[in-house]
mmCIF file of C-alpha atoms and ligand atoms in Angstrom:
data_model
loop_
_atom_site.group_PDB
_atom_site.id
_atom_site.type_symbol
_atom_site.label_atom_id
_atom_site.label_comp_id
_atom_site.label_asym_id
_atom_site.label_seq_id
_atom_site.Cartn_x
_atom_site.Cartn_y
_atom_site.Cartn_z
ATOM 1 C CA UNK A 1 0.089 0.017 0.058
ATOM 2 C CA UNK A 2 1.198 3.599 -0.832
ATOM 3 C CA UNK A 3 -1.026 6.019 1.143
ATOM 4 C CA UNK A 4 -3.618 3.136 1.233
ATOM 5 C CA UNK A 5 -3.412 2.458 -2.506
ATOM 6 C CA UNK A 6 -2.766 -1.101 -3.620
ATOM 7 C CA UNK A 7 0.136 -1.004 -5.996
ATOM 8 C CA UNK A 8 1.885 -3.613 -8.240
ATOM 9 C CA UNK A 9 5.524 -3.244 -9.548
ATOM 10 C CA UNK A 10 5.605 -4.226 -13.195
ATOM 11 C CA UNK A 11 8.889 -5.002 -15.084
ATOM 12 C CA UNK A 12 8.740 -6.492 -18.690
ATOM 13 C CA UNK A 13 5.540 -8.518 -17.721
ATOM 14 C CA UNK A 14 7.294 -11.788 -18.914
ATOM 15 C CA UNK A 15 6.328 -13.774 -15.768
ATOM 16 C CA UNK A 16 2.890 -12.714 -14.990
ATOM 17 C CA UNK A 17 -0.849 -13.546 -15.749
ATOM 18 C CA UNK A 18 -3.169 -10.543 -15.335
ATOM 19 C CA UNK A 19 -6.806 -11.560 -14.450
ATOM 20 C CA UNK A 20 -9.329 -10.854 -17.325
ATOM 21 C CA UNK A 21 -11.170 -8.740 -14.628
ATOM 22 C CA UNK A 22 -8.032 -6.491 -14.359
ATOM 23 C CA UNK A 23 -6.527 -5.307 -11.078
ATOM 24 C CA UNK A 24 -7.446 -2.517 -8.599
ATOM 25 C CA UNK A 25 -4.687 -0.053 -7.823
ATOM 26 C CA UNK A 26 -1.539 1.591 -9.083
ATOM 27 C CA UNK A 27 0.849 -0.163 -11.493
ATOM 28 C CA UNK A 28 4.325 1.046 -11.188
ATOM 29 C CA UNK A 29 6.025 0.426 -14.499
ATOM 30 C CA UNK A 30 9.827 0.421 -14.103
ATOM 31 C CA UNK A 31 10.784 0.764 -17.756
ATOM 32 C CA UNK A 32 12.276 4.244 -17.653
ATOM 33 C CA UNK A 33 14.593 3.289 -14.780
ATOM 34 C CA UNK A 34 16.909 1.608 -17.319
ATOM 35 C CA UNK A 35 20.461 2.816 -16.771
ATOM 36 C CA UNK A 36 23.428 0.520 -16.869
ATOM 37 C CA UNK A 37 27.029 1.408 -15.845
ATOM 38 C CA UNK A 38 30.161 -0.073 -14.744
ATOM 39 C CA UNK A 39 33.238 0.182 -12.455
ATOM 40 C CA UNK A 40 36.020 -2.263 -13.055
ATOM 41 C CA UNK A 41 34.732 -5.820 -12.830
ATOM 42 C CA UNK A 42 31.370 -4.892 -11.793
ATOM 43 C CA UNK A 43 28.274 -3.814 -13.699
ATOM 44 C CA UNK A 44 25.314 -1.948 -12.185
ATOM 45 C CA UNK A 45 21.754 -1.728 -13.610
ATOM 46 C CA UNK A 46 18.678 -0.078 -12.610
ATOM 47 C CA UNK A 47 15.427 -2.208 -12.208
ATOM 48 C CA UNK A 48 13.959 -1.457 -15.517
ATOM 49 C CA UNK A 49 16.881 -2.376 -17.619
ATOM 50 C CA UNK A 50 16.368 -5.428 -19.686
ATOM 51 C CA UNK A 51 18.505 -8.441 -19.031
ATOM 52 C CA UNK A 52 19.307 -8.719 -22.587
ATOM 53 C CA UNK A 53 20.705 -4.977 -22.620
ATOM 54 C CA UNK A 54 22.608 -5.747 -19.392
ATOM 55 C CA UNK A 55 24.104 -9.005 -20.869
ATOM 56 C CA UNK A 56 25.188 -7.323 -24.086
ATOM 57 C CA UNK A 57 26.738 -4.397 -22.178
ATOM 58 C CA UNK A 58 28.786 -6.921 -19.997
ATOM 59 C CA UNK A 59 29.839 -8.952 -23.028
ATOM 60 C CA UNK A 60 31.163 -5.704 -24.878
ATOM 61 C CA UNK A 61 33.172 -5.072 -21.844
ATOM 62 C CA UNK A 62 34.651 -8.492 -21.694
ATOM 63 C CA UNK A 63 33.019 -9.363 -18.320
ATOM 64 C CA UNK A 64 31.690 -12.847 -18.130
ATOM 65 C CA UNK A 65 28.984 -14.468 -15.720
ATOM 66 C CA UNK A 66 25.743 -13.230 -17.166
ATOM 67 C CA UNK A 67 25.574 -15.324 -20.218
ATOM 68 C CA UNK A 68 22.878 -17.645 -18.801
ATOM 69 C CA UNK A 69 20.580 -14.664 -18.477
ATOM 70 C CA UNK A 70 20.812 -13.345 -22.004
ATOM 71 C CA UNK A 71 17.806 -15.108 -23.366
ATOM 72 C CA UNK A 72 15.547 -14.405 -20.382
ATOM 73 C CA UNK A 73 13.023 -11.743 -21.559
ATOM 74 C CA UNK A 74 12.687 -9.865 -18.295
ATOM 75 C CA UNK A 75 13.999 -6.752 -16.437
ATOM 76 C CA UNK A 76 16.600 -6.664 -13.876
ATOM 77 C CA UNK A 77 14.135 -5.934 -11.068
ATOM 78 C CA UNK A 78 11.882 -8.892 -12.206
ATOM 79 C CA UNK A 79 15.053 -11.153 -12.433
ATOM 80 C CA UNK A 80 16.022 -10.162 -8.876
ATOM 81 C CA UNK A 81 12.613 -10.583 -7.669
ATOM 82 C CA UNK A 82 12.511 -14.207 -9.190
ATOM 83 C CA UNK A 83 16.191 -15.117 -8.880
ATOM 84 C CA UNK A 84 15.861 -15.772 -12.490
ATOM 85 C CA UNK A 85 18.214 -18.625 -13.652
ATOM 86 C CA UNK A 86 18.964 -20.838 -16.814
ATOM 87 C CA UNK A 87 21.524 -23.183 -17.976
ATOM 88 C CA UNK A 88 23.066 -23.773 -14.493
ATOM 89 C CA UNK A 89 23.229 -19.892 -13.709
ATOM 90 C CA UNK A 90 21.270 -17.898 -11.304
ATOM 91 C CA UNK A 91 21.086 -14.174 -10.453
ATOM 92 C CA UNK A 92 22.284 -15.036 -7.004
ATOM 93 C CA UNK A 93 25.599 -16.270 -8.376
ATOM 94 C CA UNK A 94 26.691 -12.791 -9.582
ATOM 95 C CA UNK A 95 24.627 -10.235 -7.474
ATOM 96 C CA UNK A 96 26.746 -8.352 -4.888
ATOM 97 C CA UNK A 97 24.020 -5.820 -3.471
ATOM 98 C CA UNK A 98 20.829 -4.223 -4.340
ATOM 99 C CA UNK A 99 19.097 -0.805 -3.586
ATOM 100 C CA UNK A 100 15.540 -0.755 -2.747
ATOM 101 C CA UNK A 101 12.520 1.166 -1.283
ATOM 102 C CA UNK A 102 10.627 -0.095 1.763
ATOM 103 C CA UNK A 103 7.002 0.803 1.986
ATOM 104 C CA UNK A 104 5.690 2.089 5.347
ATOM 105 C CA UNK A 105 2.372 2.522 7.036
ATOM 106 C CA UNK A 106 3.114 6.366 6.866
ATOM 107 C CA UNK A 107 2.799 6.376 3.159
ATOM 108 C CA UNK A 108 4.871 7.725 0.233
ATOM 109 C CA UNK A 109 6.909 10.241 2.308
ATOM 110 C CA UNK A 110 8.743 7.753 4.557
ATOM 111 C CA UNK A 111 8.563 5.256 1.745
ATOM 112 C CA UNK A 112 11.179 7.440 -0.169
ATOM 113 C CA UNK A 113 14.493 6.535 1.646
ATOM 114 C CA UNK A 114 16.695 4.249 -0.481
ATOM 115 C CA UNK A 115 18.197 1.207 1.475
ATOM 116 C CA UNK A 116 21.030 -1.118 0.692
ATOM 117 C CA UNK A 117 20.738 -4.854 0.662
ATOM 118 C CA UNK A 118 23.718 -7.220 0.711
ATOM 119 C CA UNK A 119 23.779 -10.329 -1.280
ATOM 120 C CA UNK A 120 23.129 -12.701 1.633
ATOM 121 C CA UNK A 121 20.020 -10.577 2.732
ATOM 122 C CA UNK A 122 18.240 -11.226 -0.467
ATOM 123 C CA UNK A 123 17.521 -14.819 0.944
ATOM 124 C CA UNK A 124 17.723 -16.203 -2.647
ATOM 125 C CA UNK A 125 16.242 -19.578 -3.188
ATOM 126 C CA UNK A 126 14.955 -21.394 -6.254
ATOM 127 C CA UNK A 127 12.905 -18.803 -7.962
ATOM 128 C CA UNK A 128 12.563 -16.861 -4.786
ATOM 129 C CA UNK A 129 14.057 -13.868 -3.083
ATOM 130 C CA UNK A 130 13.087 -11.563 -0.125
ATOM 131 C CA UNK A 131 11.418 -9.286 -2.521
ATOM 132 C CA UNK A 132 8.507 -11.838 -2.798
ATOM 133 C CA UNK A 133 7.610 -11.561 0.843
ATOM 134 C CA UNK A 134 8.655 -8.141 1.789
ATOM 135 C CA UNK A 135 6.668 -5.838 -0.580
ATOM 136 C CA UNK A 136 9.997 -3.819 -1.231
ATOM 137 C CA UNK A 137 10.487 -2.206 -4.524
ATOM 138 C CA UNK A 138 13.849 -3.170 -6.081
ATOM 139 C CA UNK A 139 15.770 -0.161 -7.658
ATOM 140 C CA UNK A 140 19.208 -1.383 -8.885
ATOM 141 C CA UNK A 141 21.739 -4.025 -8.311
ATOM 142 C CA UNK A 142 25.430 -4.369 -8.747
ATOM 143 C CA UNK A 143 26.775 -7.525 -10.450
ATOM 144 C CA UNK A 144 30.340 -8.843 -9.845
ATOM 145 C CA UNK A 145 31.674 -10.373 -13.056
ATOM 146 C CA UNK A 146 34.835 -12.138 -14.287
ATOM 147 C CA UNK A 147 37.070 -10.814 -17.238
ATOM 148 C CA UNK A 148 37.069 -12.906 -20.386
ATOM 149 C CA UNK A 149 37.456 -12.584 -24.023
ATOM 150 C CA UNK A 150 34.360 -10.637 -25.414
ATOM 151 C CA UNK A 151 34.165 -13.123 -28.347
ATOM 152 C CA UNK A 152 34.153 -16.102 -26.267
ATOM 153 C CA UNK A 153 31.382 -14.671 -24.041
ATOM 154 C CA UNK A 154 29.373 -13.829 -27.356
ATOM 155 C CA UNK A 155 29.794 -17.392 -28.503
ATOM 156 C CA UNK A 156 28.530 -18.740 -25.296
ATOM 157 C CA UNK A 157 25.527 -16.390 -25.525
ATOM 158 C CA UNK A 158 24.788 -17.645 -29.071
ATOM 159 C CA UNK A 159 25.018 -21.159 -28.057
ATOM 160 C CA UNK A 160 22.527 -20.716 -25.100
ATOM 161 C CA UNK A 161 20.128 -18.722 -27.349
ATOM 162 C CA UNK A 162 20.327 -21.585 -29.912
ATOM 163 C CA UNK A 163 19.395 -24.209 -27.265
ATOM 164 C CA UNK A 164 16.602 -22.054 -26.067
ATOM 165 C CA UNK A 165 15.109 -21.674 -29.469
ATOM 166 C CA UNK A 166 15.500 -25.407 -30.247
ATOM 167 C CA UNK A 167 13.769 -26.529 -27.204
ATOM 168 C CA UNK A 168 11.167 -23.754 -26.353
ATOM 169 C CA UNK A 169 8.319 -22.291 -28.200
ATOM 170 C CA UNK A 170 9.793 -18.891 -28.687
ATOM 171 C CA UNK A 171 7.542 -18.356 -31.709
ATOM 172 C CA UNK A 172 4.292 -18.121 -29.733
ATOM 173 C CA UNK A 173 3.377 -15.907 -26.723
ATOM 174 C CA UNK A 174 3.805 -17.473 -23.245
ATOM 175 C CA UNK A 175 4.805 -16.656 -19.708
ATOM 176 C CA UNK A 176 7.940 -18.942 -19.870
ATOM 177 C CA UNK A 177 7.860 -21.976 -17.542
ATOM 178 C CA UNK A 178 4.483 -22.061 -15.935
ATOM 179 C CA UNK A 179 5.485 -24.253 -13.010
ATOM 180 C CA UNK A 180 8.465 -24.356 -10.646
ATOM 181 C CA UNK A 181 10.607 -27.546 -11.134
ATOM 182 C CA UNK A 182 9.419 -29.969 -8.498
ATOM 183 C CA UNK A 183 12.335 -31.666 -6.700
ATOM 184 C CA UNK A 184 13.538 -34.888 -8.299
ATOM 185 C CA UNK A 185 11.340 -34.300 -11.482
ATOM 186 C CA UNK A 186 11.166 -32.356 -14.659
ATOM 187 C CA UNK A 187 7.772 -30.496 -15.127
ATOM 188 C CA UNK A 188 7.687 -30.962 -19.007
ATOM 189 C CA UNK A 189 8.123 -34.740 -18.524
ATOM 190 C CA UNK A 190 5.417 -35.082 -15.899
ATOM 191 C CA UNK A 191 2.802 -33.076 -17.913
ATOM 192 C CA UNK A 192 3.868 -35.185 -21.189
ATOM 193 C CA UNK A 193 3.408 -38.476 -19.407
ATOM 194 C CA UNK A 194 -0.116 -37.435 -18.417
ATOM 195 C CA UNK A 195 -0.863 -37.171 -22.140
ATOM 196 C CA UNK A 196 -1.189 -33.546 -22.008
ATOM 197 C CA UNK A 197 1.135 -32.501 -24.984
ATOM 198 C CA UNK A 198 -0.843 -30.012 -27.134
ATOM 199 C CA UNK A 199 -3.917 -30.229 -24.851
ATOM 200 C CA UNK A 200 -6.027 -27.071 -25.216
ATOM 201 C CA UNK A 201 -8.533 -25.059 -23.134
ATOM 202 C CA UNK A 202 -9.978 -22.185 -25.252
ATOM 203 C CA UNK A 203 -7.109 -20.337 -26.821
ATOM 204 C CA UNK A 204 -4.483 -21.638 -24.367
ATOM 205 C CA UNK A 205 -2.581 -24.941 -24.930
ATOM 206 C CA UNK A 206 0.209 -26.978 -23.614
ATOM 207 C CA UNK A 207 3.114 -26.374 -26.017
ATOM 208 C CA UNK A 208 3.865 -29.164 -28.427
ATOM 209 C CA UNK A 209 7.357 -28.240 -28.283
ATOM 210 C CA UNK A 210 7.984 -28.144 -24.449
ATOM 211 C CA UNK A 211 5.258 -29.346 -22.005
ATOM 212 C CA UNK A 212 6.307 -26.846 -19.320
ATOM 213 C CA UNK A 213 5.014 -23.873 -21.293
ATOM 214 C CA UNK A 214 1.451 -22.861 -21.783
ATOM 215 C CA UNK A 215 1.051 -20.850 -25.236
ATOM 216 C CA UNK A 216 -1.302 -18.450 -26.408
ATOM 217 C CA UNK A 217 -2.633 -19.612 -29.687
ATOM 218 C CA UNK A 218 -4.097 -16.220 -30.444
ATOM 219 C CA UNK A 219 -7.245 -15.781 -28.510
ATOM 220 C CA UNK A 220 -6.441 -16.992 -25.067
ATOM 221 C CA UNK A 221 -8.023 -15.403 -21.936
ATOM 222 C CA UNK A 222 -6.354 -15.420 -18.530
ATOM 223 C CA UNK A 223 -9.362 -17.741 -17.585
ATOM 224 C CA UNK A 224 -8.275 -20.189 -20.164
ATOM 225 C CA UNK A 225 -4.601 -20.245 -18.875
ATOM 226 C CA UNK A 226 -5.762 -20.459 -15.283
ATOM 227 C CA UNK A 227 -8.143 -23.417 -16.182
ATOM 228 C CA UNK A 228 -5.317 -25.066 -18.005
ATOM 229 C CA UNK A 229 -2.920 -24.727 -15.101
ATOM 230 C CA UNK A 230 -5.494 -26.239 -12.728
ATOM 231 C CA UNK A 231 -6.244 -29.110 -15.124
ATOM 232 C CA UNK A 232 -2.459 -29.815 -15.370
ATOM 233 C CA UNK A 233 -2.166 -29.690 -11.633
ATOM 234 C CA UNK A 234 -4.987 -32.069 -10.986
ATOM 235 C CA UNK A 235 -3.840 -34.581 -13.676
ATOM 236 C CA UNK A 236 -0.200 -34.631 -12.330
ATOM 237 C CA UNK A 237 -1.265 -34.881 -8.749
ATOM 238 C CA UNK A 238 -3.503 -37.830 -9.551
ATOM 239 C CA UNK A 239 -0.899 -39.588 -11.604
ATOM 240 C CA UNK A 240 2.255 -38.917 -9.706
ATOM 241 C CA UNK A 241 1.358 -37.411 -6.385
ATOM 242 C CA UNK A 242 3.389 -34.277 -7.328
ATOM 243 C CA UNK A 243 1.752 -30.763 -6.576
ATOM 244 C CA UNK A 244 3.061 -28.566 -9.394
ATOM 245 C CA UNK A 245 3.583 -24.945 -7.915
ATOM 246 C CA UNK A 246 3.089 -22.179 -10.360
ATOM 247 C CA UNK A 247 6.200 -19.979 -11.255
ATOM 248 C CA UNK A 248 4.008 -17.569 -13.165
ATOM 249 C CA UNK A 249 2.658 -14.746 -10.777
ATOM 250 C CA UNK A 250 -1.191 -14.569 -10.895
ATOM 251 C CA UNK A 251 -2.199 -10.810 -10.617
ATOM 252 C CA UNK A 252 -5.544 -9.153 -10.134
ATOM 253 C CA UNK A 253 -9.132 -9.888 -9.304
ATOM 254 C CA UNK A 254 -10.123 -13.578 -9.301
HETATM 255 C C1 LIG B 301 9.674 -17.150 -23.351
HETATM 256 C C2 LIG B 301 10.125 -17.104 -21.841
HETATM 257 C C3 LIG B 301 11.399 -17.652 -21.423
HETATM 258 C C4 LIG B 301 11.553 -17.514 -20.137
HETATM 259 N N1 LIG B 301 12.760 -18.127 -19.667
HETATM 260 C C5 LIG B 301 13.150 -18.062 -18.297
HETATM 261 C C6 LIG B 301 14.280 -18.640 -17.845
HETATM 262 O O1 LIG B 301 15.002 -19.398 -18.576
HETATM 263 N N2 LIG B 301 14.561 -18.439 -16.468
HETATM 264 C C7 LIG B 301 13.723 -17.748 -15.662
HETATM 265 O O2 LIG B 301 14.156 -17.625 -14.550
HETATM 266 N N3 LIG B 301 12.751 -17.066 -16.120
HETATM 267 C C8 LIG B 301 12.238 -17.213 -17.411
HETATM 268 N N4 LIG B 301 11.205 -16.610 -18.023
HETATM 269 C C9 LIG B 301 10.373 -15.970 -16.902
HETATM 270 C C10 LIG B 301 10.666 -14.424 -16.744
HETATM 271 O O3 LIG B 301 11.230 -13.803 -17.917
HETATM 272 C C11 LIG B 301 11.672 -14.111 -15.579
HETATM 273 O O4 LIG B 301 11.142 -14.480 -14.407
HETATM 274 C C12 LIG B 301 12.014 -12.623 -15.493
HETATM 275 O O5 LIG B 301 13.070 -12.376 -14.647
HETATM 276 C C13 LIG B 301 10.844 -11.730 -15.069
HETATM 277 O O6 LIG B 301 11.059 -10.315 -15.236
HETATM 278 P P1 LIG B 301 9.988 -9.366 -15.698
HETATM 279 O O7 LIG B 301 10.682 -7.907 -15.670
HETATM 280 O O8 LIG B 301 9.262 -9.767 -17.024
HETATM 281 O O9 LIG B 301 8.999 -9.347 -14.408
HETATM 282 P P2 LIG B 301 7.442 -9.157 -14.377
HETATM 283 O O10 LIG B 301 6.772 -10.423 -15.060
HETATM 284 O O11 LIG B 301 7.076 -7.909 -14.890
HETATM 285 O O12 LIG B 301 7.143 -9.343 -12.801
HETATM 286 C C14 LIG B 301 7.403 -10.645 -12.034
HETATM 287 C C15 LIG B 301 7.330 -10.397 -10.621
HETATM 288 O O13 LIG B 301 8.521 -9.446 -10.263
HETATM 289 C C16 LIG B 301 8.085 -8.388 -9.625
HETATM 290 N N5 LIG B 301 8.796 -7.252 -9.894
HETATM 291 C C17 LIG B 301 9.236 -6.783 -11.110
HETATM 292 N N6 LIG B 301 10.108 -5.670 -10.993
HETATM 293 C C18 LIG B 301 10.193 -5.453 -9.740
HETATM 294 C C19 LIG B 301 10.839 -4.364 -8.941
HETATM 295 N N7 LIG B 301 11.641 -3.474 -9.380
HETATM 296 N N8 LIG B 301 10.697 -4.462 -7.566
HETATM 297 C C20 LIG B 301 9.895 -5.390 -6.966
HETATM 298 N N9 LIG B 301 9.245 -6.386 -7.688
HETATM 299 C C21 LIG B 301 9.404 -6.383 -8.928
HETATM 300 C C22 LIG B 301 6.603 -8.040 -10.013
HETATM 301 O O14 LIG B 301 5.773 -7.279 -9.226
HETATM 302 C C23 LIG B 301 6.053 -9.554 -10.324
HETATM 303 O O15 LIG B 301 5.500 -10.034 -9.102
HETATM 304 C C24 LIG B 301 10.740 -16.703 -19.167
HETATM 305 C C25 LIG B 301 9.739 -16.000 -19.711
HETATM 306 C C26 LIG B 301 9.361 -16.249 -21.072
HETATM 307 C C27 LIG B 301 8.141 -15.458 -21.577
#
């Protein structure tokens, strides 16, 4: 709450599903807070900067460590909030500290002091961070990287991009992996083994290319996607006794 108004911080919107009924309150879109800079082996980025821009910036400087993130279509704020990760790397591996705003019962004025958060205080876990429970607004982070040949870094980024395009439905709109990876299992395999590859509700379908993704075939509503999520959860629970937890953030009036 800011002065008793509900608020939601929106990055690139690549990991959220907004209700068809919308949401009440203020949406704070971080897109204009997009500065990126560096100091020796560290790169800093504001919350609204895209991960792609951050990775390209580091690559040109010959600083390695962010290659894993170059194909993730999110903002720096969203990536810290989610502890985004891919191909064996996670934000927590390279983050040194962040700056953030902490809401207060007194409203916007006392909200406005910028605080520092050390790496350990982010309480990073698998696709989780302290930002998910605190209501804090992430402002910027400093990333500690390792000098390397720029062309070698670019080559690794190209290779990961190729892998992503070969395994994920990048040609259709989606919210990325719908569910967190359950311990000891692969979500895509569980969904596939339930016979749900290509299964469709309204305009939403389980991707034929990767069963961990729900794609929009053109006319999907949020209700279609939600119904499909619930259907998959039910089938996987019945067949394997595994409850799939959504990675996608569900926002707005239900
Ligand atoms: C095709 C595709 C592939 C993907 N691949 C991956 C992958 O490989 N690995 C991975 O981890 N994710 C992946 N994702 C998911 C997503 O891109 C990441 O989670 C990303 O980090 C989300 O960033 P965003 O800016 O889009 O966040 P949003 O979707 O805008 O927001 C996500 C959450 O973060 C919060 N948030 C955003 N900015 C801030 C801020 N400044 N302060 C506080 N809270 C904030 C929002 O309130 C929301 O709860 C993929 C998504 C898609 C569509």
